[in-house]
């Protein structure tokens, strides 16, 4: 199946086609065919969901975690921000931070769920429900072994491991996160606090 062109709205700014949104028939191919001026979107059951722009604090937390992972992750893993995860043909997400198995194609924006070892969401007021309830269920269904949810103000990390198809809390902390998976981690939260 090939993606149908997505036309810009009459006023010049891109927006999802309301008919296709009601039909919920968008696919990953449509996401890949979006114009350069389209906002960041995720695909949820065939519906394009515009992702709100992150705040300065949100971005700093994610970027600090990316830097920490880059310095501490084993060589066979590499962190990334602002990349997508293709869950299936009708669902894609853009976690705030991911930890990917190498090798990683530098020219790809989307990665298969099988390549993702850890998906991280930094919770913002506009993403609370999705980051706390919807995304963990979808990441678990996709088989992503680890999920972290980072709450802000104050920073608090909840680390989950996939067990029998569901995430179970492995550890949480507002001071130092200590987990054995996806590798031995002792993360002082001051290191990811803006």
Short mmCIF file of C-alpha atoms in Angstrom, two decimals:
data_model
loop_
_atom_site.label_atom_id
_atom_site.label_comp_id
_atom_site.label_asym_id
_atom_site.label_seq_id
_atom_site.Cartn_x
_atom_site.Cartn_y
_atom_site.Cartn_z
CA UNK A 1 0.00 0.00 0.00
CA UNK A 2 1.37 3.41 -0.87
CA UNK A 3 0.77 6.58 1.06
CA UNK A 4 -1.70 9.04 -0.34
CA UNK A 5 -0.34 12.58 -0.54
CA UNK A 6 -1.34 14.70 2.41
CA UNK A 7 -2.25 18.15 1.22
CA UNK A 8 -1.56 21.34 3.17
CA UNK A 9 -4.60 23.13 4.55
CA UNK A 10 -6.01 26.07 2.61
CA UNK A 11 -4.35 28.57 4.95
CA UNK A 12 -0.89 27.19 4.15
CA UNK A 13 -0.20 25.37 7.43
CA UNK A 14 -0.40 21.58 7.41
CA UNK A 15 -3.15 19.92 9.40
CA UNK A 16 -4.58 16.39 9.35
CA UNK A 17 -7.36 15.69 6.84
CA UNK A 18 -10.56 15.65 8.95
CA UNK A 19 -12.21 12.95 6.80
CA UNK A 20 -9.25 10.59 7.11
CA UNK A 21 -9.05 11.38 10.82
CA UNK A 22 -12.70 10.27 11.26
CA UNK A 23 -12.05 7.17 9.17
CA UNK A 24 -8.92 6.44 11.24
CA UNK A 25 -7.18 5.10 8.15
CA UNK A 26 -3.76 6.75 8.35
CA UNK A 27 -0.75 4.45 8.26
CA UNK A 28 2.96 4.70 8.98
CA UNK A 29 3.46 5.45 5.27
CA UNK A 30 1.36 8.61 5.69
CA UNK A 31 3.52 9.71 8.59
CA UNK A 32 6.67 9.16 6.55
CA UNK A 33 5.17 11.22 3.70
CA UNK A 34 4.35 14.28 5.83
CA UNK A 35 5.67 17.59 4.51
CA UNK A 36 8.66 19.21 6.18
CA UNK A 37 6.49 21.92 7.76
CA UNK A 38 4.17 19.43 9.47
CA UNK A 39 4.21 19.45 13.26
CA UNK A 40 5.50 16.45 15.18
CA UNK A 41 2.86 13.71 15.11
CA UNK A 42 2.27 10.24 16.43
CA UNK A 43 -0.05 7.67 14.92
CA UNK A 44 -2.62 6.13 17.26
CA UNK A 45 -4.93 3.48 15.79
CA UNK A 46 -4.86 5.17 12.40
CA UNK A 47 -5.41 8.71 13.75
CA UNK A 48 -2.70 11.37 13.52
CA UNK A 49 -2.11 12.92 16.93
CA UNK A 50 -0.26 16.23 16.96
CA UNK A 51 2.33 16.12 19.73
CA UNK A 52 2.50 19.31 21.81
CA UNK A 53 5.74 21.28 21.74
CA UNK A 54 7.82 20.43 24.82
CA UNK A 55 8.73 23.03 27.40
CA UNK A 56 12.28 24.14 28.14
CA UNK A 57 12.38 22.06 31.35
CA UNK A 58 10.98 19.02 29.58
CA UNK A 59 13.60 19.23 26.83
CA UNK A 60 16.41 19.79 29.31
CA UNK A 61 15.44 16.72 31.33
CA UNK A 62 15.32 14.57 28.19
CA UNK A 63 18.58 15.97 26.84
CA UNK A 64 20.38 15.50 30.16
CA UNK A 65 19.20 11.89 30.29
CA UNK A 66 20.37 11.38 26.68
CA UNK A 67 23.79 12.75 27.65
CA UNK A 68 23.96 10.53 30.75
CA UNK A 69 23.02 7.44 28.73
CA UNK A 70 25.54 8.34 26.04
CA UNK A 71 28.29 8.44 28.68
CA UNK A 72 27.24 5.30 30.59
CA UNK A 73 25.48 2.84 28.24
CA UNK A 74 27.43 -0.16 27.01
CA UNK A 75 28.85 0.10 23.50
CA UNK A 76 26.15 -2.15 22.01
CA UNK A 77 23.47 0.42 22.94
CA UNK A 78 23.03 4.02 21.85
CA UNK A 79 20.56 6.68 23.03
CA UNK A 80 18.53 8.99 20.81
CA UNK A 81 16.01 11.79 21.13
CA UNK A 82 13.31 13.01 18.74
CA UNK A 83 13.15 9.77 16.75
CA UNK A 84 10.13 7.62 16.12
CA UNK A 85 9.24 4.06 17.00
CA UNK A 86 7.11 2.16 14.52
CA UNK A 87 4.91 -0.03 16.69
CA UNK A 88 2.91 -1.42 13.78
CA UNK A 89 1.32 -0.25 10.53
CA UNK A 90 -1.26 1.97 12.32
CA UNK A 91 0.72 3.10 15.38
CA UNK A 92 3.91 5.06 15.88
CA UNK A 93 5.31 7.04 18.77
CA UNK A 94 8.08 9.53 19.39
CA UNK A 95 9.39 8.88 22.90
CA UNK A 96 11.38 11.66 24.50
CA UNK A 97 14.43 9.37 24.79
CA UNK A 98 15.11 5.87 23.48
CA UNK A 99 17.94 3.45 23.97
CA UNK A 100 18.52 1.48 20.76
CA UNK A 101 20.43 -1.70 19.96
CA UNK A 102 23.30 -1.13 17.55
CA UNK A 103 23.78 -0.94 14.64
CA UNK A 104 21.68 2.17 14.08
CA UNK A 105 21.10 3.62 10.63
CA UNK A 106 22.00 7.31 10.87
CA UNK A 107 19.57 8.28 8.11
CA UNK A 108 16.48 6.72 9.74
CA UNK A 109 13.89 8.62 11.74
CA UNK A 110 11.76 5.59 12.63
CA UNK A 111 13.00 2.40 14.24
CA UNK A 112 11.25 -0.93 14.70
CA UNK A 113 10.11 -1.69 18.24
CA UNK A 114 12.44 -4.73 18.30
CA UNK A 115 15.43 -2.37 18.18
CA UNK A 116 14.26 -0.35 21.20
CA UNK A 117 15.58 -1.50 24.59
CA UNK A 118 14.23 1.43 26.61
CA UNK A 119 11.54 4.03 25.88
CA UNK A 120 11.40 7.12 28.11
CA UNK A 121 8.62 9.67 28.41
CA UNK A 122 9.03 12.96 30.29
CA UNK A 123 5.55 13.81 31.55
CA UNK A 124 4.14 17.26 30.79
CA UNK A 125 0.71 18.63 31.70
CA UNK A 126 -0.59 17.97 28.18
CA UNK A 127 0.74 14.40 28.00
CA UNK A 128 -0.07 13.01 31.45
CA UNK A 129 -2.78 10.54 30.39
CA UNK A 130 -0.89 9.29 27.36
CA UNK A 131 2.49 8.97 29.15
CA UNK A 132 1.04 7.32 32.27
CA UNK A 133 -1.58 5.01 30.74
CA UNK A 134 -1.74 4.73 26.96
CA UNK A 135 1.89 4.65 25.88
CA UNK A 136 3.07 2.13 28.49
CA UNK A 137 0.36 -0.30 27.36
CA UNK A 138 1.31 0.16 23.71
CA UNK A 139 5.05 -0.12 24.38
CA UNK A 140 4.38 -3.30 26.37
CA UNK A 141 2.24 -4.72 23.55
CA UNK A 142 5.14 -3.99 21.17
CA UNK A 143 7.54 -5.92 23.43
CA UNK A 144 9.80 -3.01 24.42
CA UNK A 145 11.61 -4.47 27.46
CA UNK A 146 11.94 -1.31 29.57
CA UNK A 147 9.90 1.86 30.05
CA UNK A 148 10.76 4.88 32.18
CA UNK A 149 8.35 7.63 33.08
CA UNK A 150 9.92 10.84 34.35
CA UNK A 151 7.69 13.17 36.33
CA UNK A 152 8.77 16.79 36.69
CA UNK A 153 8.69 19.32 39.56
CA UNK A 154 10.33 17.56 41.31
CA UNK A 155 12.03 15.09 38.98
CA UNK A 156 11.04 11.53 39.87
CA UNK A 157 11.82 8.48 37.71
CA UNK A 158 9.66 5.36 37.57
CA UNK A 159 11.44 2.43 35.89
CA UNK A 160 9.41 -0.50 34.58
CA UNK A 161 10.45 -3.91 33.24
CA UNK A 162 8.33 -5.97 30.88
CA UNK A 163 7.17 -9.14 32.66
CA UNK A 164 4.70 -11.52 30.99
CA UNK A 165 3.54 -8.83 28.57
CA UNK A 166 2.97 -6.11 31.20
CA UNK A 167 5.19 -3.51 32.81
CA UNK A 168 6.01 -4.02 36.46
CA UNK A 169 7.65 -1.32 38.56
CA UNK A 170 11.32 -2.22 39.00
CA UNK A 171 12.37 0.91 40.90
CA UNK A 172 11.49 4.53 41.43
CA UNK A 173 13.29 7.43 43.01
CA UNK A 174 13.49 11.17 43.36
CA UNK A 175 17.18 10.94 44.35
CA UNK A 176 19.03 7.96 42.84
CA UNK A 177 17.64 5.38 40.45
CA UNK A 178 19.30 1.98 40.79
CA UNK A 179 18.34 -0.76 38.32
CA UNK A 180 20.11 -3.78 36.82
CA UNK A 181 18.37 -3.57 33.43
CA UNK A 182 18.83 -2.65 30.62
CA UNK A 183 22.32 -2.40 32.18
CA UNK A 184 23.64 -1.68 35.68
CA UNK A 185 22.47 1.87 36.34
CA UNK A 186 23.07 4.22 39.26
CA UNK A 187 21.52 7.47 38.08
CA UNK A 188 21.68 10.44 40.44
CA UNK A 189 18.59 12.43 39.50
CA UNK A 190 20.44 15.68 40.04
CA UNK A 191 22.29 14.71 36.82
CA UNK A 192 19.05 14.97 34.82
CA UNK A 193 17.45 17.84 36.71
CA UNK A 194 17.59 21.17 34.84
#
